[in-house]
Tab-separated table of C-alpha atoms and ligand atoms in Angstrom:
chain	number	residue	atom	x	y	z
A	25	UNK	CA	42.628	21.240	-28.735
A	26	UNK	CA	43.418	17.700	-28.211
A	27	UNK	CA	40.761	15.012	-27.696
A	28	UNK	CA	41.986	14.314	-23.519
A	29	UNK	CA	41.714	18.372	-22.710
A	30	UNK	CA	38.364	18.010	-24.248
A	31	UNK	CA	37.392	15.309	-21.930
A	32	UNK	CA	39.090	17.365	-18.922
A	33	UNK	CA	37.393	20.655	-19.756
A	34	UNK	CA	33.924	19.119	-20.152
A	35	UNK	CA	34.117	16.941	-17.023
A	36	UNK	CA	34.798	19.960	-15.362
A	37	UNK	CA	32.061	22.192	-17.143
A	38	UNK	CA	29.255	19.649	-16.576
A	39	UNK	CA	30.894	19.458	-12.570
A	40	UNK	CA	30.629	23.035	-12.279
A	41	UNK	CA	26.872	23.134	-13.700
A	42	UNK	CA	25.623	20.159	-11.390
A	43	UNK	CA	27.359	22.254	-8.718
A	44	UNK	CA	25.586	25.985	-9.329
A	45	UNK	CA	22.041	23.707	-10.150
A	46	UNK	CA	22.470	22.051	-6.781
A	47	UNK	CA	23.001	25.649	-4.967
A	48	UNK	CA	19.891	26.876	-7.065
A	49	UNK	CA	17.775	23.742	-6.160
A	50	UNK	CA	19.061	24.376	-2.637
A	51	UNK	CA	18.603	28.213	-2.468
A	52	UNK	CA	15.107	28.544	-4.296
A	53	UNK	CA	13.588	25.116	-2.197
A	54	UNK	CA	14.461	27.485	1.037
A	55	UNK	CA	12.594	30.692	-0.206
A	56	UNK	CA	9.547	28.812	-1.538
A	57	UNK	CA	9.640	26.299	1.835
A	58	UNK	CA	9.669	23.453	-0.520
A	59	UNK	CA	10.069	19.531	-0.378
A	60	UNK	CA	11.829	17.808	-2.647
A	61	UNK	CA	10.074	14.117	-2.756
A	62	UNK	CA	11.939	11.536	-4.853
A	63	UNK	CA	11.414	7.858	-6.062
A	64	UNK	CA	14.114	5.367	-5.605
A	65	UNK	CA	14.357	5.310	-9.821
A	66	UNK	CA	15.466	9.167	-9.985
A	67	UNK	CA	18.172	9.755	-11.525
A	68	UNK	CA	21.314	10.231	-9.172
A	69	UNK	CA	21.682	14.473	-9.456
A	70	UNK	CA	18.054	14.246	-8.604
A	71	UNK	CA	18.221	11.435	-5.238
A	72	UNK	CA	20.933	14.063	-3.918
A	73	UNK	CA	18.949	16.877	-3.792
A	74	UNK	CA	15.771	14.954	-2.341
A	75	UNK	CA	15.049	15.074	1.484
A	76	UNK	CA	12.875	12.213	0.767
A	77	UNK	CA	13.937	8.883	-1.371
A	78	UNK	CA	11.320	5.971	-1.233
A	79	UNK	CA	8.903	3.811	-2.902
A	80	UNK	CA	5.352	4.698	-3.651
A	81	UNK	CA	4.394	3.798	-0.382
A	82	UNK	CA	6.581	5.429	1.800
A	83	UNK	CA	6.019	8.279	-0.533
A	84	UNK	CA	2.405	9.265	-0.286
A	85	UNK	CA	2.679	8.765	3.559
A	86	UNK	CA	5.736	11.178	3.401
A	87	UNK	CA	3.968	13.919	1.281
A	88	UNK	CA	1.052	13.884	4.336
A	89	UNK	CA	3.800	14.446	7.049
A	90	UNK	CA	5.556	17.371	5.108
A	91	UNK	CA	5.077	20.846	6.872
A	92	UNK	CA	6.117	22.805	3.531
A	93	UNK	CA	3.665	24.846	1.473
A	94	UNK	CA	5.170	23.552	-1.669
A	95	UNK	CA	5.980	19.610	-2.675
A	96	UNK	CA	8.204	19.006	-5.971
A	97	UNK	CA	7.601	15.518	-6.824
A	98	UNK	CA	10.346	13.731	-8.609
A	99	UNK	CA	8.900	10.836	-10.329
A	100	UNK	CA	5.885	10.554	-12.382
A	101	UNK	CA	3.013	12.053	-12.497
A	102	UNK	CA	0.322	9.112	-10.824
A	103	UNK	CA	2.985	9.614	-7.485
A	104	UNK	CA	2.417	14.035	-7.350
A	105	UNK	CA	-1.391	13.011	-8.165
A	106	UNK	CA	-1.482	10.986	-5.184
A	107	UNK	CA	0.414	13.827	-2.988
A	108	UNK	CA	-2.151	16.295	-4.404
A	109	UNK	CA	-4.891	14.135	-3.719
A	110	UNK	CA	-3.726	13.768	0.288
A	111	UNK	CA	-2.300	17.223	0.627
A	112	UNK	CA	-5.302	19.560	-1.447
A	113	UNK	CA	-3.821	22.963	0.669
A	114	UNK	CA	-0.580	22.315	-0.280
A	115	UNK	CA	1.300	23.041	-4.606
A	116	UNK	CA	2.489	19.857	-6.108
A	117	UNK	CA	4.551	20.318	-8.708
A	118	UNK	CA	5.616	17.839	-11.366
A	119	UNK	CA	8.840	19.334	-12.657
A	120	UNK	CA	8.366	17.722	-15.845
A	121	UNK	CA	4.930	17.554	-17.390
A	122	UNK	CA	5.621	14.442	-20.082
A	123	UNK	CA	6.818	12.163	-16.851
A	124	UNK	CA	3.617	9.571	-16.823
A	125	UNK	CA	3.962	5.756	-16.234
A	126	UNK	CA	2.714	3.987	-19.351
A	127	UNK	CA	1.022	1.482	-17.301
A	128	UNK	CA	-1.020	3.762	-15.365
A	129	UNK	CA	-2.295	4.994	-18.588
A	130	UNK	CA	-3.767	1.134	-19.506
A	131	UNK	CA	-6.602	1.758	-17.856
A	132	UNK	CA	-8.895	4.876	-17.853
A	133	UNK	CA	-12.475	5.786	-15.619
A	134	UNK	CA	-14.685	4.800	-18.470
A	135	UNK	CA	-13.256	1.556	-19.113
A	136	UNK	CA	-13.265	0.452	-15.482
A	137	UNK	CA	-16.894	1.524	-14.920
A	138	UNK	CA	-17.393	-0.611	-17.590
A	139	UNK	CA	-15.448	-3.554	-15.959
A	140	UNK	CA	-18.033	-3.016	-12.397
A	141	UNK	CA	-20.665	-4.267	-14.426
A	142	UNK	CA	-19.790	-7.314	-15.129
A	143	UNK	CA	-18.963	-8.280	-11.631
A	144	UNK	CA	-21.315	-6.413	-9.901
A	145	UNK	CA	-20.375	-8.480	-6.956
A	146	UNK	CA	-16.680	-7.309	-6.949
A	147	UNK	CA	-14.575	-4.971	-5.017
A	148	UNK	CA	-12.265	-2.645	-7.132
A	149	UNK	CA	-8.513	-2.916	-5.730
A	150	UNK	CA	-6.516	-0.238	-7.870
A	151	UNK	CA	-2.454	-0.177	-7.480
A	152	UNK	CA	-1.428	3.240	-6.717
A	153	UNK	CA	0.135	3.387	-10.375
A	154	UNK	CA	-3.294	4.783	-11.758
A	155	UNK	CA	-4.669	8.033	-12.784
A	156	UNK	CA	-6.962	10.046	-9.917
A	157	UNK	CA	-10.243	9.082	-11.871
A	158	UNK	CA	-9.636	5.307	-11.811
A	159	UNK	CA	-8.730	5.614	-7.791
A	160	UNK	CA	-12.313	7.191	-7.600
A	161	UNK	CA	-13.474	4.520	-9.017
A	162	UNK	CA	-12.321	1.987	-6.952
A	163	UNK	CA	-12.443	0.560	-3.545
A	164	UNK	CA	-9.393	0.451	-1.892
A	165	UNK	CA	-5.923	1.326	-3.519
A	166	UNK	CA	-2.594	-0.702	-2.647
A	167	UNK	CA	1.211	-0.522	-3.675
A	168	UNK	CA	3.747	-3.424	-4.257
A	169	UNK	CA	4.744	-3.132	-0.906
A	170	UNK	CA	1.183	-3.995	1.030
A	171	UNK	CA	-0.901	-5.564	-2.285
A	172	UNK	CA	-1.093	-8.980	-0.390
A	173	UNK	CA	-2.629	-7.543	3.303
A	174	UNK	CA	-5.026	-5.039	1.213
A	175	UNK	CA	-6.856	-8.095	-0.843
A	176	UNK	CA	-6.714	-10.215	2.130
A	177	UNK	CA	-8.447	-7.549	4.205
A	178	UNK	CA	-11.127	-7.253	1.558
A	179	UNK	CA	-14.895	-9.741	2.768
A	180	UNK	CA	-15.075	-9.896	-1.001
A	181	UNK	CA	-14.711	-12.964	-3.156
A	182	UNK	CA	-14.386	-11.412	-6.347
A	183	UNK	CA	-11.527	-8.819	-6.785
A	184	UNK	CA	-11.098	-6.347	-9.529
A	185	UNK	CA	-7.764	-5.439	-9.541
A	186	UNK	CA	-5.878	-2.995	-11.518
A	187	UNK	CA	-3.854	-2.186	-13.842
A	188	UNK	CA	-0.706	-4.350	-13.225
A	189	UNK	CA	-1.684	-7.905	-14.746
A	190	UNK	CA	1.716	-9.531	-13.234
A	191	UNK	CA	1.531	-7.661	-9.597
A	192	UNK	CA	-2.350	-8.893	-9.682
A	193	UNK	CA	-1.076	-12.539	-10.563
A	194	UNK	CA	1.330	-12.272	-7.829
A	195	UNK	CA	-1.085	-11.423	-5.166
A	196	UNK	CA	-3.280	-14.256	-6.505
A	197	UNK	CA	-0.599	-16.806	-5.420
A	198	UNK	CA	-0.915	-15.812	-2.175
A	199	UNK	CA	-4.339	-15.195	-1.747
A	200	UNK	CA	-6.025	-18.318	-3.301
A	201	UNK	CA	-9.625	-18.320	-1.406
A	202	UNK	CA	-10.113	-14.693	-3.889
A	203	UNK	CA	-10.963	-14.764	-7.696
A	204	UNK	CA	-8.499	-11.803	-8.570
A	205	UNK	CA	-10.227	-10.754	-12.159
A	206	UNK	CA	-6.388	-9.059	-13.818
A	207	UNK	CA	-6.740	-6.256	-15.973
A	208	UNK	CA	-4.238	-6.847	-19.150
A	209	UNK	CA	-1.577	-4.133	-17.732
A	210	UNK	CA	1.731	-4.339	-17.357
A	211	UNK	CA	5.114	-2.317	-16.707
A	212	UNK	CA	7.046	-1.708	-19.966
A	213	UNK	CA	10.034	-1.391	-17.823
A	214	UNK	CA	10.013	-4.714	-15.986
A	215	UNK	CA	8.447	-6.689	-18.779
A	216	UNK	CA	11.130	-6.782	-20.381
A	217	UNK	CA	13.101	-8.802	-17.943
A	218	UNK	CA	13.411	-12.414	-19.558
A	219	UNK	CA	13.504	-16.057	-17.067
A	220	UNK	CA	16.776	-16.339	-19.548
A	221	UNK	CA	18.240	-13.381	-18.590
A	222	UNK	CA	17.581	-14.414	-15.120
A	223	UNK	CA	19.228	-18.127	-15.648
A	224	UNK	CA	21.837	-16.179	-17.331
A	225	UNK	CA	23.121	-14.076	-13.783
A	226	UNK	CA	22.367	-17.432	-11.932
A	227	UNK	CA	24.618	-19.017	-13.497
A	228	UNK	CA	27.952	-16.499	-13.446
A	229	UNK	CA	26.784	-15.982	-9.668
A	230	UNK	CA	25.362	-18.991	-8.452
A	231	UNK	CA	25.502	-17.962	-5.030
A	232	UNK	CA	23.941	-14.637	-5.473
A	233	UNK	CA	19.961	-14.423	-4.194
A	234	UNK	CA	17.987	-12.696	-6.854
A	235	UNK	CA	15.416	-9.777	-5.647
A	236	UNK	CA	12.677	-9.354	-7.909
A	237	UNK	CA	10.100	-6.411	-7.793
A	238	UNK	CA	5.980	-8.043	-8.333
A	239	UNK	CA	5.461	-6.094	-11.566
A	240	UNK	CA	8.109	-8.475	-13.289
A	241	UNK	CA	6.765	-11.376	-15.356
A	242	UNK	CA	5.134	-14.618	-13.636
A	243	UNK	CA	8.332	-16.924	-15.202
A	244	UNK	CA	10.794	-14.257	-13.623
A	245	UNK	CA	9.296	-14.115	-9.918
A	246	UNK	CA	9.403	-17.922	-10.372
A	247	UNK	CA	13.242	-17.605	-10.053
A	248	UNK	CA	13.175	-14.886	-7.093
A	249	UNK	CA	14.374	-15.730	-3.903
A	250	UNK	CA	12.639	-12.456	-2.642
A	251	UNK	CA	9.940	-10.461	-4.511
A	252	UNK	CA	9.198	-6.777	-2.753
A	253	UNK	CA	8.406	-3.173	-3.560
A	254	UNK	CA	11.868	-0.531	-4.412
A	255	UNK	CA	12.164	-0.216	-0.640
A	256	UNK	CA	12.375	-3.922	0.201
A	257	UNK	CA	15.261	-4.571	-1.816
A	258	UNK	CA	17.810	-2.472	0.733
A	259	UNK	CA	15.859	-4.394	3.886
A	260	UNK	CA	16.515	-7.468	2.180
A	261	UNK	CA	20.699	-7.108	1.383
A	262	UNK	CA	20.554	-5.613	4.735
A	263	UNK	CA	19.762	-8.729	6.418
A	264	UNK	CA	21.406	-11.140	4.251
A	265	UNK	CA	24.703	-12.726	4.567
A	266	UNK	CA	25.850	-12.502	0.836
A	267	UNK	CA	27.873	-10.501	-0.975
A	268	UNK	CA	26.755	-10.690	-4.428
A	269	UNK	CA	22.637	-9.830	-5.341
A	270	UNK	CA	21.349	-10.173	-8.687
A	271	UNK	CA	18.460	-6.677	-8.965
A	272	UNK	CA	15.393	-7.222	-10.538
A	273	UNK	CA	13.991	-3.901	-11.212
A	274	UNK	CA	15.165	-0.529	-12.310
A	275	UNK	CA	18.088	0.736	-12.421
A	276	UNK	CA	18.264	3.445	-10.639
A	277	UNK	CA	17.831	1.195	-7.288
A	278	UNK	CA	21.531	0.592	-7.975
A	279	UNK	CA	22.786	4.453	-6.229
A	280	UNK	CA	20.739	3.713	-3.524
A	281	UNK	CA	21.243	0.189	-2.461
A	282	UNK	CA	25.184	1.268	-3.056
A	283	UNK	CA	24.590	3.586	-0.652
A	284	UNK	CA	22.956	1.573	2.158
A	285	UNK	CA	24.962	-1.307	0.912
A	286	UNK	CA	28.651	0.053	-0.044
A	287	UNK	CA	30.510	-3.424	0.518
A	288	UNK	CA	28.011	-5.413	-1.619
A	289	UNK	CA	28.355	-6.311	-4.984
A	290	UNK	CA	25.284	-5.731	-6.781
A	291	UNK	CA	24.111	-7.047	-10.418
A	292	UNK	CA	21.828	-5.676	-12.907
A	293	UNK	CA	20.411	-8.696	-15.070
A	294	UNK	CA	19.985	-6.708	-18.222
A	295	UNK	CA	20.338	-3.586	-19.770
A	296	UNK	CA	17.020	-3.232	-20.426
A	297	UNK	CA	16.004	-2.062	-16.512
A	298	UNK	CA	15.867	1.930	-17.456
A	299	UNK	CA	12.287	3.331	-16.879
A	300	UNK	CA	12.837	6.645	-19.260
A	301	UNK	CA	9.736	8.610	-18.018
A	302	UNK	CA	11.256	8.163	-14.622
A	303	UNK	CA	14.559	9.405	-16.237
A	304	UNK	CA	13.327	12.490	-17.894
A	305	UNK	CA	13.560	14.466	-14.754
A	306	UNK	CA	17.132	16.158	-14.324
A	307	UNK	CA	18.606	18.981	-11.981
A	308	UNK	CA	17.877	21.566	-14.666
A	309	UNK	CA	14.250	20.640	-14.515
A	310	UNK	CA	14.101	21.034	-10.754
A	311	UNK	CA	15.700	24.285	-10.384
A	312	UNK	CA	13.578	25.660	-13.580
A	313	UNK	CA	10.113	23.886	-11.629
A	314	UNK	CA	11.246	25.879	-8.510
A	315	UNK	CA	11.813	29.263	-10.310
A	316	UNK	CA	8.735	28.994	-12.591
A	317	UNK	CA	6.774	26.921	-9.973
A	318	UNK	CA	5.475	24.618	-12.842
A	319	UNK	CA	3.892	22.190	-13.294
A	320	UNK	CA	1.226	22.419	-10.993
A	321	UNK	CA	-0.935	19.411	-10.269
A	322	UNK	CA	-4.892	20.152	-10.207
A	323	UNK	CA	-7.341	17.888	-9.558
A	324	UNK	CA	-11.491	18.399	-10.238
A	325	UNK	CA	-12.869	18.405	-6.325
A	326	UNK	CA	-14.954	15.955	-6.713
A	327	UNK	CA	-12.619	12.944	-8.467
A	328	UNK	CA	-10.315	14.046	-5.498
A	329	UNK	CA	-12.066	13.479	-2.925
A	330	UNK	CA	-13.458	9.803	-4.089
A	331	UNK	CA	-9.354	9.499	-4.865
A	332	UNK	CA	-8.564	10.585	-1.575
A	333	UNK	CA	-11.305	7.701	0.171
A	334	UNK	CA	-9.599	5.209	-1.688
A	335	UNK	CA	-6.500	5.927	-0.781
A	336	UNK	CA	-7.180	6.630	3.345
A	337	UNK	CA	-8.721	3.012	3.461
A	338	UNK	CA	-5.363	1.571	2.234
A	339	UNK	CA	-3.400	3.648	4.613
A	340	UNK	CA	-5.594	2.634	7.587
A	341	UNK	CA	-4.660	-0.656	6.550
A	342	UNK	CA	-1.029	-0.424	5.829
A	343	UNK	CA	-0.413	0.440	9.455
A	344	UNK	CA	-0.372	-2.640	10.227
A	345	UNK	CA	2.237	-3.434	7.482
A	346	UNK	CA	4.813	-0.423	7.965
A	347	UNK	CA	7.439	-2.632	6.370
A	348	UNK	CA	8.154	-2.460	2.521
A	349	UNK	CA	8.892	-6.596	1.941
A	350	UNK	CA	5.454	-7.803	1.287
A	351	UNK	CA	6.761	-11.473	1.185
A	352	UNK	CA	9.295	-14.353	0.768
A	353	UNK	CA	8.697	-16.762	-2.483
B	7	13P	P1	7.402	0.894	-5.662
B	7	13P	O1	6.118	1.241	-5.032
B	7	13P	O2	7.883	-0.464	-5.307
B	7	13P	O3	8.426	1.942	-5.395
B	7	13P	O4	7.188	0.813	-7.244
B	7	13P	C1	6.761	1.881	-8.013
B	7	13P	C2	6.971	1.646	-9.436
B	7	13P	O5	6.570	2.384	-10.276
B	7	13P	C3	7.703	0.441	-9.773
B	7	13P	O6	7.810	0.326	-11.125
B	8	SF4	FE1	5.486	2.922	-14.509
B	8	SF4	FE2	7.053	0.795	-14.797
B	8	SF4	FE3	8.105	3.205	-14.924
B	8	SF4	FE4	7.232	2.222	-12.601
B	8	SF4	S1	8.928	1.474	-13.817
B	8	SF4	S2	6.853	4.263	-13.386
B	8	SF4	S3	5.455	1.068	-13.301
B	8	SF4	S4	6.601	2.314	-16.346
């Protein structure tokens, strides 16, 4: 067979698949009265099957409002925790087991109870990328989109915050009557944004505003003309007069801001922006997590509960601050 009929006969076999997964996701979500929750980084086949796309924020308040029995969380596995952790009576399932965030693995219970000791004085603020055991241990938890209002609300002087060193840095430059104490963790995804690659995009589209998510490097939010959580970047375009927007996070943002945004031109800074545990979940793996009902979050009662006091304190705040953008640099 000649190379082109290939192409044709395999773009039509992998349409064909995506089409009898999607009627599989669609059937088996029906019989089990299932949710399909999904992060803005999912991968495309996965967004289109979600009835919920968002950030982590708009997430965790999502999986409270859900009336199914059964949530599939598409993302990583500190996002199902956090369902779990708000919705006990209810499965969470994590189609793919491996899908963790590296940075919410840079800090652990031990080593934080550890950290409490040595500012005694200090109020634990833990971003919602952390395991259940470190939310127990803390005071309040926050996500990129309300970081700045949680800290302020806090009487404390002394803040512990964790495990993002570059969100926690970010807060700090709005919140300078707190001594935020950063824990050395950081996103292996948006690290590896450069300033360069930033001055780079400037320059080909000088009139373009860049949007930069806080867990990027301090030299790269130097260069943002707005920094915000996944679900600030579509508010933002959405407002603005400009055509052209240079992304500064992952890049699976891209389908959705097309989306919301279909006249806007929209450009991706570097390669690098690909998050691959947020990647590893396909359609495959949500129709097999349906049929198999795997993998099922658990949580020990008692971590859940001190997870599940941490978290309630940052939603009672975040009413106040329903919108993603946490600010303008
Ligand atoms: P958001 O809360 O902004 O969606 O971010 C989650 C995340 O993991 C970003 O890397
Ligand atoms: Fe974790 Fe970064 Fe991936 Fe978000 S993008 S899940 S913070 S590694």
């Amino acid at each position: 067979m000649e190379n082109m009929e290939l192409e044709v006969l395999e773009k039509a076999t992998t349409k064909d698949l995506k089409q009898k997964l999607r009627e599989k996701v669609l059937r088996l979500k029906k019989e089990r009265n299932a949710t399909i929750v999904a992060h803005n980084y999912q991968n495309v086949e996965v967004q289109e099957v979600a009835d919920i796309l968002g950030d982590s924020l708009a997430l965790s308040k999502a999986a409270l409002g859900t009336g199914a029995d059964v949530v599939v969380f598409c993302g990583v596995d500190f996002m199902a925790e956090t369902a779990k952790i708000l919705n006990p009576e209810k499965t969470v399932i994590l189609p793919v087991r491996e899908a963790d965030c590296p940075m919410a693995l840079m800090v652990t219970g031990e080593r934080l109870r550890q950290k409490k000791k040595e500012y005694p004085n200090a109020a634990v603020v833990c971003y919602v990328n952390s395991s259940a055991e470190v939310k127990a241990e803390s005071d309040i938890a926050c996500t990129s989109a309300n970081a700045i209002p949680i800290v302020k609300s806090l009487p404390h002087k002394q803040i512990i915050f964790v495990p993002d060193k570059n969100l926690g840095h970010w807060v700090q430059r709005f919140c300078p009557e707190k001594e935020i104490i950063l824990w050395q963790g950081f996103c292996t995804t948006h690290i590896r944004v450069t300033a360069q690659d930033i001055l780079n995009a400037k320059e080909k589209y000088p009139n373009a505003p860049f949007i930069a998510h806080p867990e990027c490097p301090p030299d790269v939010l130097d260069l943002a003309d707005h920094v915000c959580s996944t679900s600030g970047f579509s508010s933002y375009i959405g407002k603005s007069k400009a055509d052209t927007f240079i992304i500064g996070t992952e890049v699976g943002m891209i389908f959705k801001l097309k989306k919301d945004h279909p006249a806007k031109r929209l450009i991706m800074p570097t390669e690098q922006f690909v998050c691959q545990t947020m990647k590893m979940t396909t359609l495959g793996w949500v129709a097999h997590a349906l049929e198999v009902m795997e993998h099922k979050i658990e949580i020990p009662e008692d971590i859940r509960r001190r997870a599940e006091k941490t978290l309630w304190r940052m939603m009672d705040i975040s009413k106040d601050h329903p919108n993603a953008v946490i600010a303008s640099y």
